[in-house]
JSON list of N, CA and C in Angstrom, two decimals:
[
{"chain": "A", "resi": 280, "resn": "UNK", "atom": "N", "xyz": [112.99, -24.33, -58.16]},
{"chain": "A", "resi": 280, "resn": "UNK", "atom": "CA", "xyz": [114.42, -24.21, -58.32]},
{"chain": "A", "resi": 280, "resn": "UNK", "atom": "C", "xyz": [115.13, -24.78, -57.11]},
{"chain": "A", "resi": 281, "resn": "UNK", "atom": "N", "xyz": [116.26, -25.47, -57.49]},
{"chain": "A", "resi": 281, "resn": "UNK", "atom": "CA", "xyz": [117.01, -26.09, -56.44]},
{"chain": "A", "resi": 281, "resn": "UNK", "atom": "C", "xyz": [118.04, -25.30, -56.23]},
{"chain": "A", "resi": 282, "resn": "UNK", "atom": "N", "xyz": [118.11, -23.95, -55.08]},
{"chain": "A", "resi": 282, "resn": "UNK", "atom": "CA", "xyz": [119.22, -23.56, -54.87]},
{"chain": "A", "resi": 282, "resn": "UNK", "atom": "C", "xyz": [119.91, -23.69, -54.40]},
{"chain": "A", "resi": 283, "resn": "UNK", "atom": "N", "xyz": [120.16, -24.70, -53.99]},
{"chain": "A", "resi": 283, "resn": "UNK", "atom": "CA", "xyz": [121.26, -25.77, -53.59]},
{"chain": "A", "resi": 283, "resn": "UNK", "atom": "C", "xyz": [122.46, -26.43, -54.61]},
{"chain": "A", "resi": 284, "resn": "UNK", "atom": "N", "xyz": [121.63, -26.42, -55.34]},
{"chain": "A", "resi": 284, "resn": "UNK", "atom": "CA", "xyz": [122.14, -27.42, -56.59]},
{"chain": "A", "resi": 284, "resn": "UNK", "atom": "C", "xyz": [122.22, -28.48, -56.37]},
{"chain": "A", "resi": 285, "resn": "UNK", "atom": "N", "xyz": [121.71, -29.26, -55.98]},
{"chain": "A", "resi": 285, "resn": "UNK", "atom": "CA", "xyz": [122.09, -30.83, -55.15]},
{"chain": "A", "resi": 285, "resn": "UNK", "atom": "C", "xyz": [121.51, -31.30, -56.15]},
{"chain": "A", "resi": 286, "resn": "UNK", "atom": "N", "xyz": [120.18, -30.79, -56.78]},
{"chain": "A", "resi": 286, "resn": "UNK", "atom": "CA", "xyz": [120.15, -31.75, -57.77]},
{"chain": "A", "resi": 286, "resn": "UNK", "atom": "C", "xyz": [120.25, -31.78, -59.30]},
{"chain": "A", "resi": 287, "resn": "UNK", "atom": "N", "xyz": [120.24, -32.50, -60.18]},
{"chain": "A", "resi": 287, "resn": "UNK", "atom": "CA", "xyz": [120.58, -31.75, -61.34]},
{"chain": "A", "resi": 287, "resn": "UNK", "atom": "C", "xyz": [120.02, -32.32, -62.53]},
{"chain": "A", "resi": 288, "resn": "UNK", "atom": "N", "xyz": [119.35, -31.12, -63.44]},
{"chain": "A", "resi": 288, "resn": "UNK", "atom": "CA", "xyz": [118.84, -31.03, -63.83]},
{"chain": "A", "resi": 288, "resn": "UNK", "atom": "C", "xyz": [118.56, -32.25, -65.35]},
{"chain": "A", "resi": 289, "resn": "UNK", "atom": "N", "xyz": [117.58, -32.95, -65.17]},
{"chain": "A", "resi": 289, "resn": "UNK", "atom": "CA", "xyz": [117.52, -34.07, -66.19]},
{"chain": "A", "resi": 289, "resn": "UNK", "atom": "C", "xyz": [116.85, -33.91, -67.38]},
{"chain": "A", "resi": 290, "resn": "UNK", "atom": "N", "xyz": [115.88, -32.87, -67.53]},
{"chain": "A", "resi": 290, "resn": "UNK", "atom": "CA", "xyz": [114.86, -33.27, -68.36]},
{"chain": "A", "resi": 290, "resn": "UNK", "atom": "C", "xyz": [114.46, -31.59, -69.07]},
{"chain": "A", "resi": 291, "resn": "UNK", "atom": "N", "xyz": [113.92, -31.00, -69.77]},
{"chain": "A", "resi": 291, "resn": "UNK", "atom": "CA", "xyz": [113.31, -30.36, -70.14]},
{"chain": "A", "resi": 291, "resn": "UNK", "atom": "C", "xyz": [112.18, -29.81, -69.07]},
{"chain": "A", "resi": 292, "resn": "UNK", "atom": "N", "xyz": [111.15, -30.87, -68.95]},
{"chain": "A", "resi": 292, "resn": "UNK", "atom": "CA", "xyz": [110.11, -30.85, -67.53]},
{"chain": "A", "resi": 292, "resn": "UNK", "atom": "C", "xyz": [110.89, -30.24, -66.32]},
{"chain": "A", "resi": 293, "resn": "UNK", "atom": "N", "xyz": [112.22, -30.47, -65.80]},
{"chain": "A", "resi": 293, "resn": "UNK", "atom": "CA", "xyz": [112.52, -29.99, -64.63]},
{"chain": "A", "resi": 293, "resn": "UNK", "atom": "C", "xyz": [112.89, -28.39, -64.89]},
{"chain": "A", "resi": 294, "resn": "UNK", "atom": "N", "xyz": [113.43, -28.21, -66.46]},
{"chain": "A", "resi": 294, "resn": "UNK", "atom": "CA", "xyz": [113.71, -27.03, -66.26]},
{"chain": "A", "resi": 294, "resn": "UNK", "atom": "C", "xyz": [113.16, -26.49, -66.18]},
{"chain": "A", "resi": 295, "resn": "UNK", "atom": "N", "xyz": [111.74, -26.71, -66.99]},
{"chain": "A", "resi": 295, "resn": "UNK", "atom": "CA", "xyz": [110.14, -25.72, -67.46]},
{"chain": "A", "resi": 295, "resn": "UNK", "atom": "C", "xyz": [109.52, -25.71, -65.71]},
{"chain": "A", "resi": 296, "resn": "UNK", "atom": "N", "xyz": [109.77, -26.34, -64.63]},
{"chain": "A", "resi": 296, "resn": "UNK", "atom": "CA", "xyz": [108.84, -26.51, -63.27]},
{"chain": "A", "resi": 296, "resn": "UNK", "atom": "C", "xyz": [109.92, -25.52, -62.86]},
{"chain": "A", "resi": 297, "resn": "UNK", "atom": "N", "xyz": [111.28, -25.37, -62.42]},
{"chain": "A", "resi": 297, "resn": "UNK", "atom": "CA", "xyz": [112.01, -24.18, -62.13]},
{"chain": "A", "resi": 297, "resn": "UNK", "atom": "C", "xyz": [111.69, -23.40, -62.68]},
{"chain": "A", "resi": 298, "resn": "UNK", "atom": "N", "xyz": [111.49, -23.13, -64.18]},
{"chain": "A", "resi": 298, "resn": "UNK", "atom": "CA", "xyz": [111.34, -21.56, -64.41]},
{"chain": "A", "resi": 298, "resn": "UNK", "atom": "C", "xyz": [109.88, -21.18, -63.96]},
{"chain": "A", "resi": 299, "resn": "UNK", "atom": "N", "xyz": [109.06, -21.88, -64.02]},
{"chain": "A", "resi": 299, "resn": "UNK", "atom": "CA", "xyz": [107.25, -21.92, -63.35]},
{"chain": "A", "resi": 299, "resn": "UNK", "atom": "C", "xyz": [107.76, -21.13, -61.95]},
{"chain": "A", "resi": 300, "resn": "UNK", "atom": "N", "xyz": [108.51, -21.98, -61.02]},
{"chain": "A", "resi": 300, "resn": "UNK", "atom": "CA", "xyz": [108.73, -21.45, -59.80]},
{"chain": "A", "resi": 300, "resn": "UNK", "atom": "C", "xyz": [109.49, -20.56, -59.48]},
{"chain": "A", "resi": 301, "resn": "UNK", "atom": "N", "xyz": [110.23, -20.07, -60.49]},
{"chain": "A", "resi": 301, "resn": "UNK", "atom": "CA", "xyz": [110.62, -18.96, -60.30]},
{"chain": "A", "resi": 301, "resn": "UNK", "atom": "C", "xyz": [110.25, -17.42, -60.84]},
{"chain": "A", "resi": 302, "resn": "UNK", "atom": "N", "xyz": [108.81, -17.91, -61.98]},
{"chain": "A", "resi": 302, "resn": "UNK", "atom": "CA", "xyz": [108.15, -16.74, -62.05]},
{"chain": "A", "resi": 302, "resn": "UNK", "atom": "C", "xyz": [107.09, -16.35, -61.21]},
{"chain": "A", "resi": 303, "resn": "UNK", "atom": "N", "xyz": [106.45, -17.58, -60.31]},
{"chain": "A", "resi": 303, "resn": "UNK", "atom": "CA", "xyz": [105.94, -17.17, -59.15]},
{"chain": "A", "resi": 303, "resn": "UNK", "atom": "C", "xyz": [106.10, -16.15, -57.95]},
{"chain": "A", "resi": 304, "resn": "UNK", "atom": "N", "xyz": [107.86, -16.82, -57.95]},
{"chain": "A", "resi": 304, "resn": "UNK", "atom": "CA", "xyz": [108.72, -16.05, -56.78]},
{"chain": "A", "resi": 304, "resn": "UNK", "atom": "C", "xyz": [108.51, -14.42, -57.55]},
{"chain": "A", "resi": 305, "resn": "UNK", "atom": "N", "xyz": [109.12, -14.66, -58.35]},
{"chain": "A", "resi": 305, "resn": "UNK", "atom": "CA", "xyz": [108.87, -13.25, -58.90]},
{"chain": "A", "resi": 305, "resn": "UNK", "atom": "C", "xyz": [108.37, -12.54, -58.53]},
{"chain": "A", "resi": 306, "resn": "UNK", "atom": "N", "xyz": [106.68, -12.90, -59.08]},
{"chain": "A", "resi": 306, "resn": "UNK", "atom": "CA", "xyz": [105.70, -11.96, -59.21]},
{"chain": "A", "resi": 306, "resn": "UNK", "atom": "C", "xyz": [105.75, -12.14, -57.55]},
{"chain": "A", "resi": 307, "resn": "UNK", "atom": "N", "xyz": [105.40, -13.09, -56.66]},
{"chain": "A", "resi": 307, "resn": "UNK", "atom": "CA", "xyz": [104.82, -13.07, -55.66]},
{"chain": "A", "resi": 307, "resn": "UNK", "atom": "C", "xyz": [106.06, -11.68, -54.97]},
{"chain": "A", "resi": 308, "resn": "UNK", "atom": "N", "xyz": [107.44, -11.89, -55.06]},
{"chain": "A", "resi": 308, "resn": "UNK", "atom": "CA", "xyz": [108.23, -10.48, -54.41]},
{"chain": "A", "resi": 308, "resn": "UNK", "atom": "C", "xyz": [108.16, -9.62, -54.88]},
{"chain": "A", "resi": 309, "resn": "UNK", "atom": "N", "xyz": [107.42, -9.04, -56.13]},
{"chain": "A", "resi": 309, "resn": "UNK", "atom": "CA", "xyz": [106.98, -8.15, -56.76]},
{"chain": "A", "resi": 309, "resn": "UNK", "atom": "C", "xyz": [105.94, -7.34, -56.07]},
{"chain": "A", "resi": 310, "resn": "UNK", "atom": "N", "xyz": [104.97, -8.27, -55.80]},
{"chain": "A", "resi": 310, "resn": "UNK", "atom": "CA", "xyz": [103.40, -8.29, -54.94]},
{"chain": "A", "resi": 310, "resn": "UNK", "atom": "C", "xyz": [104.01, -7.63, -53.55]},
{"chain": "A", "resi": 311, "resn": "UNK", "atom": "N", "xyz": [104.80, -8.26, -52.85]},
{"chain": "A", "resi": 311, "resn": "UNK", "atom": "CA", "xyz": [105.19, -8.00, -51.16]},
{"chain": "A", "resi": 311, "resn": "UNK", "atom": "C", "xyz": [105.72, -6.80, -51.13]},
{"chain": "A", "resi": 312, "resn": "UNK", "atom": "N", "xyz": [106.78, -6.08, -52.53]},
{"chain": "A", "resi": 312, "resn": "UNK", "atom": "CA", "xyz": [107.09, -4.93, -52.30]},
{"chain": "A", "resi": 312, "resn": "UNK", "atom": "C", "xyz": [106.47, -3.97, -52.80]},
{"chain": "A", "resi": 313, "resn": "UNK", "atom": "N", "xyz": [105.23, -4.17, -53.94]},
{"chain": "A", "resi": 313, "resn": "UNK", "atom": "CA", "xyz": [104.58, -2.76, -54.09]},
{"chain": "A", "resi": 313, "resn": "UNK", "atom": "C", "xyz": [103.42, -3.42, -54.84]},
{"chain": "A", "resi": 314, "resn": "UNK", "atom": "N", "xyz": [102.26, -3.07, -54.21]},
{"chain": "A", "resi": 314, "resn": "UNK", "atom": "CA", "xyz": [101.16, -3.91, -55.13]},
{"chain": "A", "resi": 314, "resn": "UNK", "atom": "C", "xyz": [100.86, -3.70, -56.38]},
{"chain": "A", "resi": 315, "resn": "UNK", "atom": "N", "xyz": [100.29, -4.48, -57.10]},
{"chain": "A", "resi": 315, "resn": "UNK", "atom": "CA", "xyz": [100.13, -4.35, -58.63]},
{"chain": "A", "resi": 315, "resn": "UNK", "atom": "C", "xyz": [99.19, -3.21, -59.19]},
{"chain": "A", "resi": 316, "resn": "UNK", "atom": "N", "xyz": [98.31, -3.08, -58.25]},
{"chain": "A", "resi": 316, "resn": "UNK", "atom": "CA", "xyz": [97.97, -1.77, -58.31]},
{"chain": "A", "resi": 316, "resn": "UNK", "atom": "C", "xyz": [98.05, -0.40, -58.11]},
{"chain": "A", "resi": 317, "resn": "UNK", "atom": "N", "xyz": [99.37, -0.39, -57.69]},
{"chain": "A", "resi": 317, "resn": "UNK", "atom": "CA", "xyz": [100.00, 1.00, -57.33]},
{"chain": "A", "resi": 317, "resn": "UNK", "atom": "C", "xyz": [101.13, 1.27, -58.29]},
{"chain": "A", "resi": 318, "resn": "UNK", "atom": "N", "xyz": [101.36, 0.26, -59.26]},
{"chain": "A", "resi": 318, "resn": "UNK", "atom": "CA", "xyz": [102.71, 0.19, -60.11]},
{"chain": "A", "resi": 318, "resn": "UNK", "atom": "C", "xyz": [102.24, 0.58, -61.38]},
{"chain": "A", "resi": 319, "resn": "UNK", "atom": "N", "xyz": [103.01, 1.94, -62.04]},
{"chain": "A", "resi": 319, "resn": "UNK", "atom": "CA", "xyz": [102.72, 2.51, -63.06]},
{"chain": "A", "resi": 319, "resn": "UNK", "atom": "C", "xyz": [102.52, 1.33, -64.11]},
{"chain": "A", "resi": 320, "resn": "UNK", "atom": "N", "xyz": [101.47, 2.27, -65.21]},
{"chain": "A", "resi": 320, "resn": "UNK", "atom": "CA", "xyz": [101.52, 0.99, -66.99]},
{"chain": "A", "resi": 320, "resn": "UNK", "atom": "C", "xyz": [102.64, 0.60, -67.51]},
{"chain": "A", "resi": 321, "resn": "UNK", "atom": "N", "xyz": [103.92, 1.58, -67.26]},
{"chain": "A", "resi": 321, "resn": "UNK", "atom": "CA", "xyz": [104.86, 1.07, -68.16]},
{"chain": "A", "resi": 321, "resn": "UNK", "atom": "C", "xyz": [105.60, 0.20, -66.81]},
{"chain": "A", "resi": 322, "resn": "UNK", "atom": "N", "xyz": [105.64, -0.28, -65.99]},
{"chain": "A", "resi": 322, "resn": "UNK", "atom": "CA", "xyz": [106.09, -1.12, -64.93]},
{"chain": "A", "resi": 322, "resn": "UNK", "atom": "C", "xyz": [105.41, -1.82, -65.41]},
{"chain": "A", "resi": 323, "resn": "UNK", "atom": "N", "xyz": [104.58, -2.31, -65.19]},
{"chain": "A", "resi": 323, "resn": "UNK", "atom": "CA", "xyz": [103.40, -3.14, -65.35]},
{"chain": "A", "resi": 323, "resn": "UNK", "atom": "C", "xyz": [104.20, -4.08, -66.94]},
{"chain": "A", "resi": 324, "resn": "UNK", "atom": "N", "xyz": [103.82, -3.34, -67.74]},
{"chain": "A", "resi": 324, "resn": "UNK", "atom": "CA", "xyz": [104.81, -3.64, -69.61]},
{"chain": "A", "resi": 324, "resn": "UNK", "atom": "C", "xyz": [106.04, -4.68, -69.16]},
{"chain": "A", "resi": 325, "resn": "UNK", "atom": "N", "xyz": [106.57, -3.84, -68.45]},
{"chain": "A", "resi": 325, "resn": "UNK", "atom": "CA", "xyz": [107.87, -4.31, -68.40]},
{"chain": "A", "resi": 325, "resn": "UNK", "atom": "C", "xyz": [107.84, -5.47, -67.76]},
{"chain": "A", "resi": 326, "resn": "UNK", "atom": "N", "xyz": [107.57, -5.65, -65.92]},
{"chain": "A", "resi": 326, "resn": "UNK", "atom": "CA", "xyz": [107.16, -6.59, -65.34]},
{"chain": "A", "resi": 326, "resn": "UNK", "atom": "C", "xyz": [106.75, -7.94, -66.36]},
{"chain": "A", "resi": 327, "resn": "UNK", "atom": "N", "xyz": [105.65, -7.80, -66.90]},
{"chain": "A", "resi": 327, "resn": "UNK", "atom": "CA", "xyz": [104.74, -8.83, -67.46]},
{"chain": "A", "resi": 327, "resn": "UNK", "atom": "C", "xyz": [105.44, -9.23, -68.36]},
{"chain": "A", "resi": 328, "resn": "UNK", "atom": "N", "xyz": [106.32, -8.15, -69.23]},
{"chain": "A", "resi": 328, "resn": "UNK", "atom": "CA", "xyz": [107.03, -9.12, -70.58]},
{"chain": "A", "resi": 328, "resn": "UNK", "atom": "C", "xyz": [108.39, -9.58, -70.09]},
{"chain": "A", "resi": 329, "resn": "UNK", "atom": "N", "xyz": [108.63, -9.75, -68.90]},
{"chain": "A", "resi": 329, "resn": "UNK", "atom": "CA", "xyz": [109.81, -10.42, -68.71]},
{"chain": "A", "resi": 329, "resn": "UNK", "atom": "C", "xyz": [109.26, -12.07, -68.14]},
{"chain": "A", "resi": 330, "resn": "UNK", "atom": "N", "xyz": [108.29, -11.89, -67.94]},
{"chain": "A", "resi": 330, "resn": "UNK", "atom": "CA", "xyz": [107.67, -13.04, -66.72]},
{"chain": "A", "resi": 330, "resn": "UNK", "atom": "C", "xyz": [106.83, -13.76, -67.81]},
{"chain": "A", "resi": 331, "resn": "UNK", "atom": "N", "xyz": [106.53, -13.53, -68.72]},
{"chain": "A", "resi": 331, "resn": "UNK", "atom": "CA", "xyz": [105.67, -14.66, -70.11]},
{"chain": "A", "resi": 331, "resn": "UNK", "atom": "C", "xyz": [107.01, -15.30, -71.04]}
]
């Protein structure tokens, strides 16, 4: 994702590589604030069906 906006968006491909990188970010600030293994099943539910 360009949070800048400087650049703008052309293609289908650029949008599908932003949203890729921004479900990374996701999960990865997900990971830094409470590990995946300490986060209840229904977190877990929720988490995962927002991020597929």
């Amino acid at each position: 994702l360009d949070y800048g906006a400087t650049r703008e968006m052309k293609s289908y491909e650029d949008y599908a590589e932003g949203m890729r990188r921004l479900v990374v970010l996701a999960i990865d600030y997900t990971n830094t604030m409470k590990p995946i293994a300490d986060i209840a099943a229904s977190e877990k539910v929720c988490v995962f069906s927002f991020t597929i």
